[in-house]
């Protein structure tokens, strides 16, 4: 994997770049739609390509491991061939899902023992096994196994958790370098910075991560209960240390405002379930603010969902029609809203990139943040 910074924005740490993988080039900053089980909920692969304009999507190791399972994915030739997505894929390690979904989990230095949320069966994820699972999935970017403590964790727990994550990181890195891809394309591996909201722990973690010299680096354990301003402070602390010539991936973040603030602080890659999850519940994001499509005020508004949208769906359907679909509990409502929100997120990072290259990112961002905080 190759990364090249093309432009930076005056007065900020924002940058525009290119990530080159064997499945295509990714223009950064980039938002990555989440396809947990190998699909982005309610969105067809064709729509991801043509309407959303996604350049890379995510898969989740925990969910794909439990079903369809590695045997099926290996028989298919990897996730790209299994789901028909021929562009880059990133997989997370599954650690967050183990800690949030699995029952009776137990952390040891060996790894994490857990019960499946599907059938209660017992499993073990080790740093080495998680590398092997992602080799079987065939993702272009693999993630290290880590523990993600809550944002309110006490320092004693944060210290213990970070020590475990760093030990797992070293083992995962070693196993990654001792193994080979299975489907003929190169796979990168990203270590993850943890440390909750303690600056010294974050610095220590970032220094250890940077020492590895991996193709890219991730920032985890944010947007998990801490205030937004604290999250931004932690991003700044970490990005002062992480190498500027490697992409920086902020995991699981977030709102459109969070994304712009992260870009401002030097983040290149982001993902979140918010655009699809909120869309399925009737919340739409637009450049002018957020819209609750269940609100009666849209019942006789026959204007396009987003008149200037680059997405055809937004110009075909009216706000009144989408409101009707939600009121009638039609599945199409969730599909239209998901496509819209993902299209908006991709538009937002495309605009950020354009303004970074033009040199006026900072004033554009400040105006956009004001708009995004508006309820329509």
Coordinates of C-alpha atoms in Angstrom, one line a residue:
X1 CA 0.0 0.0 0.0
X2 CA 1.2 3.5 -0.9
X3 CA 0.2 6.8 0.6
X4 CA 1.0 10.2 -0.9
X5 CA 0.1 13.6 0.6
X6 CA -0.9 16.0 -2.2
X7 CA -1.9 19.2 -0.4
X8 CA -2.2 20.7 3.1
X9 CA -4.6 23.4 4.4
X10 CA -3.2 26.6 5.9
X11 CA -3.9 27.1 9.6
X12 CA -4.9 23.4 10.1
X13 CA -3.4 19.9 10.0
X14 CA -5.8 18.9 7.2
X15 CA -4.3 17.2 4.2
X16 CA -5.5 15.7 0.9
X17 CA -3.8 12.5 -0.3
X18 CA -4.0 9.3 -2.3
X19 CA -3.9 5.7 -0.9
X20 CA -3.0 3.2 -3.6
X21 CA -4.1 -0.5 -3.1
X22 CA -4.3 -3.4 -5.4
X23 CA -8.1 -2.9 -5.6
X24 CA -7.9 0.8 -6.5
X25 CA -6.9 4.3 -5.4
X26 CA -8.6 6.0 -2.5
X27 CA -8.7 9.8 -2.4
X28 CA -8.4 11.2 1.1
X29 CA -9.8 12.4 3.3
X30 CA -12.3 9.6 2.9
X31 CA -15.4 8.3 4.6
X32 CA -15.9 4.5 4.5
X33 CA -19.4 3.0 4.6
X34 CA -19.8 0.2 7.1
X35 CA -20.7 -3.2 5.6
X36 CA -20.7 -5.2 8.8
X37 CA -21.7 -8.6 7.4
X38 CA -20.3 -8.1 4.0
X39 CA -23.1 -5.7 2.9
X40 CA -23.9 -2.0 3.6
X41 CA -27.4 -2.3 5.1
X42 CA -30.2 -1.5 2.6
X43 CA -27.7 -0.4 -0.1
X44 CA -27.0 -2.4 -3.3
X45 CA -23.4 -2.7 -4.5
X46 CA -24.4 -0.8 -7.7
X47 CA -25.8 2.1 -5.6
X48 CA -22.6 2.2 -3.5
X49 CA -20.6 2.6 -6.7
X50 CA -22.8 4.9 -8.8
X51 CA -24.8 7.0 -6.3
X52 CA -22.9 6.9 -3.0
X53 CA -19.6 7.0 -4.9
X54 CA -17.9 4.9 -2.2
X55 CA -14.2 4.2 -2.8
X56 CA -13.8 1.7 0.1
X57 CA -16.1 -0.1 2.4
X58 CA -15.7 -2.0 5.7
X59 CA -16.3 -5.5 6.7
X60 CA -16.3 -6.9 10.3
X61 CA -14.2 -9.8 11.2
X62 CA -16.3 -10.9 14.2
X63 CA -19.5 -11.1 12.3
X64 CA -18.0 -12.6 9.1
X65 CA -16.2 -15.2 11.3
X66 CA -19.5 -16.3 12.9
X67 CA -21.4 -16.3 9.6
X68 CA -20.9 -17.2 6.8
X69 CA -17.6 -18.4 8.3
X70 CA -14.1 -18.6 6.9
X71 CA -14.7 -21.9 5.0
X72 CA -17.3 -20.2 2.8
X73 CA -15.3 -17.1 2.3
X74 CA -12.2 -19.1 1.3
X75 CA -14.2 -21.2 -1.1
X76 CA -15.5 -18.0 -2.7
X77 CA -12.0 -16.6 -3.1
X78 CA -12.4 -13.9 -0.4
X79 CA -14.9 -11.2 0.5
X80 CA -14.4 -9.2 -2.7
X81 CA -15.6 -12.1 -4.8
X82 CA -18.2 -13.2 -2.3
X83 CA -20.1 -9.8 -2.2
X84 CA -19.1 -8.5 -5.7
X85 CA -17.3 -5.4 -4.5
X86 CA -14.2 -4.9 -6.6
X87 CA -12.8 -1.8 -4.8
X88 CA -10.8 -1.7 -1.6
X89 CA -12.1 -3.3 1.7
X90 CA -11.0 -2.6 5.2
X91 CA -11.8 -5.1 8.0
X92 CA -11.7 -4.3 11.7
X93 CA -10.3 -6.9 14.1
X94 CA -13.7 -7.8 15.6
X95 CA -12.4 -6.8 19.1
X96 CA -15.0 -4.0 19.6
X97 CA -17.8 -6.4 18.7
X98 CA -16.5 -9.0 21.1
X99 CA -16.5 -6.4 23.9
X100 CA -19.9 -4.9 23.0
X101 CA -21.9 -8.0 21.8
X102 CA -20.4 -11.2 23.2
X103 CA -21.5 -12.7 26.4
X104 CA -19.3 -14.0 29.2
X105 CA -16.1 -12.6 27.6
X106 CA -12.8 -13.0 29.4
X107 CA -9.6 -11.2 28.6
X108 CA -6.3 -12.8 29.1
X109 CA -2.8 -12.2 27.8
X110 CA -3.5 -15.0 25.3
X111 CA -6.5 -13.3 23.8
X112 CA -10.2 -12.8 24.4
X113 CA -12.5 -15.8 25.1
X114 CA -16.1 -15.1 24.3
X115 CA -19.5 -16.6 23.5
X116 CA -21.2 -16.0 20.2
X117 CA -24.2 -13.6 20.4
X118 CA -25.9 -15.9 17.8
X119 CA -25.8 -19.3 19.4
X120 CA -23.7 -19.1 22.6
X121 CA -20.9 -21.1 21.2
X122 CA -17.4 -20.6 22.7
X123 CA -14.6 -18.9 20.8
X124 CA -11.1 -17.4 21.2
X125 CA -9.6 -14.5 19.4
X126 CA -5.9 -14.1 19.7
X127 CA -3.8 -11.5 17.9
X128 CA -2.5 -14.2 15.6
X129 CA -5.9 -15.7 14.9
X130 CA -7.3 -12.3 14.0
X131 CA -4.5 -11.9 11.4
X132 CA -5.4 -15.3 10.0
X133 CA -9.1 -14.5 9.8
X134 CA -8.5 -11.3 7.9
X135 CA -6.1 -13.2 5.6
X136 CA -9.1 -15.5 4.8
X137 CA -11.4 -12.5 4.3
X138 CA -8.9 -11.0 1.9
X139 CA -9.4 -7.3 3.0
X140 CA -7.0 -4.7 1.6
X141 CA -6.4 -3.2 5.0
X142 CA -6.5 -5.3 8.2
X143 CA -6.6 -4.1 11.8
X144 CA -4.8 -5.3 14.9
X145 CA -6.6 -6.9 17.8
X146 CA -7.1 -4.4 20.6
X147 CA -9.3 -3.7 23.6
X148 CA -11.5 -0.6 23.4
X149 CA -12.2 0.6 26.9
X150 CA -15.1 3.0 27.6
X151 CA -14.4 6.7 27.4
X152 CA -15.1 7.1 31.1
X153 CA -12.7 4.3 32.2
X154 CA -10.6 4.9 35.3
X155 CA -6.9 5.4 34.8
X156 CA -6.0 2.1 36.5
X157 CA -8.2 0.2 34.0
X158 CA -6.9 2.3 31.1
X159 CA -3.3 1.5 32.0
X160 CA -4.0 -2.2 32.3
X161 CA -5.9 -2.2 29.0
X162 CA -3.2 -0.4 27.1
X163 CA -0.6 -2.8 28.3
X164 CA -2.6 -5.7 27.0
X165 CA -3.3 -3.9 23.7
X166 CA 0.4 -3.2 23.2
X167 CA 1.4 -6.8 23.8
X168 CA -1.3 -8.0 21.4
X169 CA -0.1 -5.4 18.9
X170 CA 3.5 -6.7 18.9
X171 CA 2.3 -10.3 18.4
X172 CA -0.1 -9.3 15.7
X173 CA 2.6 -7.4 13.8
X174 CA 5.0 -10.3 14.1
X175 CA 2.4 -12.8 12.7
X176 CA 1.4 -10.4 9.9
X177 CA 5.0 -10.3 8.8
X178 CA 5.4 -14.0 9.0
X179 CA 2.3 -14.8 6.8
X180 CA 1.3 -14.2 3.2
X181 CA -1.9 -13.0 1.5
X182 CA -4.1 -15.8 0.1
X183 CA -5.7 -14.3 -3.0
X184 CA -2.9 -12.6 -4.8
X185 CA -3.3 -9.0 -3.7
X186 CA -1.3 -7.2 -1.0
X187 CA -2.9 -6.7 2.5
X188 CA -1.8 -3.8 4.8
X189 CA -2.1 -4.0 8.6
X190 CA -2.8 -1.1 10.9
X191 CA -2.0 -1.0 14.6
X192 CA -4.3 1.0 16.8
X193 CA -3.6 3.8 19.3
X194 CA -5.5 3.4 22.6
X195 CA -5.2 5.1 26.0
X196 CA -8.8 6.4 26.7
X197 CA -8.7 10.2 27.5
X198 CA -5.3 10.2 29.3
X199 CA -2.8 12.3 27.2
X200 CA 0.3 10.5 28.5
X201 CA -1.2 7.1 27.8
X202 CA -2.2 8.3 24.3
X203 CA 1.3 9.6 23.7
X204 CA 2.9 6.3 24.8
X205 CA 0.6 4.3 22.6
X206 CA 1.2 6.5 19.6
X207 CA 4.9 6.3 20.0
X208 CA 4.8 2.5 20.2
X209 CA 2.5 2.4 17.2
X210 CA 4.7 4.8 15.2
X211 CA 7.8 2.7 15.9
X212 CA 6.4 -0.3 14.0
X213 CA 6.5 1.5 10.7
X214 CA 3.3 -0.1 9.5
X215 CA 1.6 1.1 6.2
X216 CA -0.9 3.1 8.2
X217 CA -2.1 3.7 11.7
X218 CA -5.4 3.9 13.5
X219 CA -6.8 5.8 16.4
X220 CA -9.3 3.8 18.4
X221 CA -11.3 4.2 21.6
X222 CA -12.8 7.6 20.9
X223 CA -16.5 8.6 20.5
X224 CA -17.3 6.0 23.2
X225 CA -18.7 8.2 25.9
X226 CA -16.2 11.1 26.3
X227 CA -17.2 14.7 25.4
X228 CA -16.5 15.7 21.7
X229 CA -13.9 18.4 22.8
X230 CA -12.0 15.7 24.7
X231 CA -12.0 13.5 21.6
X232 CA -10.6 16.4 19.5
X233 CA -7.9 17.0 22.1
X234 CA -6.9 13.3 22.0
X235 CA -6.7 13.4 18.2
X236 CA -4.3 16.3 18.3
X237 CA -2.1 14.6 20.9
X238 CA -1.9 11.5 18.8
X239 CA -1.4 13.1 15.4
X240 CA 1.5 15.1 16.7
X241 CA 3.3 11.7 17.0
X242 CA 1.9 9.5 14.3
X243 CA 4.0 9.8 11.1
X244 CA 2.7 12.3 8.5
X245 CA 3.7 10.0 5.6
X246 CA 1.2 7.3 6.6
X247 CA -2.6 7.5 6.5
X248 CA -4.4 8.0 9.9
X249 CA -7.6 6.3 10.4
X250 CA -10.1 7.5 13.1
X251 CA -12.2 4.5 14.0
X252 CA -16.0 4.7 14.4
X253 CA -16.4 8.5 14.1
X254 CA -18.9 10.0 13.6
X255 CA -21.3 12.9 13.0
X256 CA -20.6 15.2 10.0
X257 CA -19.2 17.8 12.5
X258 CA -17.0 15.2 14.1
X259 CA -15.7 14.3 10.6
X260 CA -14.8 17.9 9.7
X261 CA -13.1 18.5 13.0
X262 CA -11.1 15.3 12.6
X263 CA -10.0 16.2 9.1
X264 CA -9.0 19.6 10.5
X265 CA -6.7 17.8 12.9
X266 CA -5.0 15.6 10.3
X267 CA -7.2 12.5 10.0
X268 CA -7.4 10.8 6.6
X269 CA -9.9 8.0 7.0
X270 CA -13.1 7.6 9.0
X271 CA -16.1 5.2 9.3
X272 CA -19.3 5.1 11.2
X273 CA -22.7 3.4 11.2
X274 CA -24.4 6.7 11.8
X275 CA -25.4 7.6 8.2
X276 CA -27.2 4.3 7.6
X277 CA -28.5 3.7 11.2
X278 CA -29.9 7.3 11.5
X279 CA -31.2 7.1 8.0
X280 CA -33.2 4.0 8.8
X281 CA -34.8 5.9 11.6
X282 CA -35.7 8.9 9.5
X283 CA -32.9 11.3 10.1
X284 CA -31.3 12.9 7.1
X285 CA -28.1 14.9 7.0
X286 CA -27.9 17.8 4.5
X287 CA -25.5 20.8 3.9
X288 CA -28.1 23.0 5.6
X289 CA -28.7 20.8 8.6
X290 CA -30.5 17.7 9.7
X291 CA -34.1 16.7 8.8
X292 CA -36.4 14.4 10.7
X293 CA -38.4 12.8 7.8
X294 CA -41.2 11.7 10.2
X295 CA -42.0 15.3 10.9
X296 CA -45.4 16.4 9.6
X297 CA -43.8 19.6 8.1
X298 CA -42.5 17.5 5.2
X299 CA -46.0 16.1 4.3
X300 CA -46.7 18.6 1.5
X301 CA -43.1 19.5 0.6
X302 CA -42.7 18.3 -3.0
X303 CA -39.2 19.6 -3.4
X304 CA -36.4 17.1 -4.0
X305 CA -34.8 15.6 -0.9
X306 CA -31.6 17.5 -1.7
X307 CA -31.9 19.5 -4.9
X308 CA -28.2 20.0 -5.5
X309 CA -27.2 16.5 -4.5
X310 CA -24.7 14.6 -6.8
X311 CA -26.9 11.5 -6.0
X312 CA -29.7 10.8 -8.5
X313 CA -32.0 9.3 -5.8
X314 CA -32.1 12.7 -4.0
X315 CA -33.4 14.4 -7.1
X316 CA -35.9 11.8 -8.1
X317 CA -37.8 11.5 -4.8
X318 CA -39.6 14.4 -2.9
X319 CA -39.5 15.1 0.8
X320 CA -43.2 14.5 0.9
X321 CA -42.9 11.1 -0.7
X322 CA -40.1 10.0 1.6
X323 CA -42.1 11.2 4.6
X324 CA -45.0 9.1 3.4
X325 CA -42.8 6.0 3.1
X326 CA -41.6 6.4 6.7
X327 CA -45.2 7.0 7.9
X328 CA -46.3 3.8 6.1
X329 CA -43.3 1.8 7.4
X330 CA -42.2 1.0 3.8
X331 CA -38.8 -0.6 3.4
X332 CA -38.0 1.7 0.5
X333 CA -37.9 4.6 3.0
X334 CA -34.9 3.1 4.8
X335 CA -33.2 2.4 1.4
X336 CA -33.6 5.9 0.1
X337 CA -32.5 7.5 3.4
X338 CA -29.5 5.3 3.6
X339 CA -28.4 6.1 0.1
X340 CA -29.0 9.8 0.8
X341 CA -27.0 9.9 4.0
X342 CA -24.0 8.0 2.6
X343 CA -24.0 10.2 -0.5
X344 CA -24.0 13.2 1.8
X345 CA -21.1 11.9 3.8
X346 CA -19.1 11.1 0.7
X347 CA -19.9 14.6 -0.7
X348 CA -18.8 16.2 2.6
X349 CA -15.3 14.6 2.4
X350 CA -15.0 15.3 -1.3
X351 CA -15.8 19.0 -0.6
X352 CA -13.3 19.0 2.3
X353 CA -10.6 17.6 -0.1
X354 CA -11.5 20.2 -2.7
X355 CA -11.2 23.0 -0.3
X356 CA -7.9 21.6 1.1
X357 CA -6.5 21.7 -2.4
X358 CA -7.9 25.2 -3.0
X359 CA -6.3 26.5 0.3
X360 CA -9.6 27.7 1.9
X361 CA -10.5 24.7 4.0
X362 CA -10.6 26.5 7.3
X363 CA -13.2 29.2 6.5
X364 CA -15.3 26.7 4.5
X365 CA -15.2 24.2 7.5
X366 CA -16.2 26.9 10.0
X367 CA -19.2 27.9 7.9
X368 CA -20.2 24.2 7.3
X369 CA -20.0 23.4 11.0
X370 CA -22.5 26.2 11.7
X371 CA -24.9 24.8 9.1
X372 CA -24.6 21.2 10.2
X373 CA -25.6 22.1 13.7
X374 CA -29.0 23.4 12.4
X375 CA -32.2 21.4 12.8
X376 CA -34.5 22.0 9.8

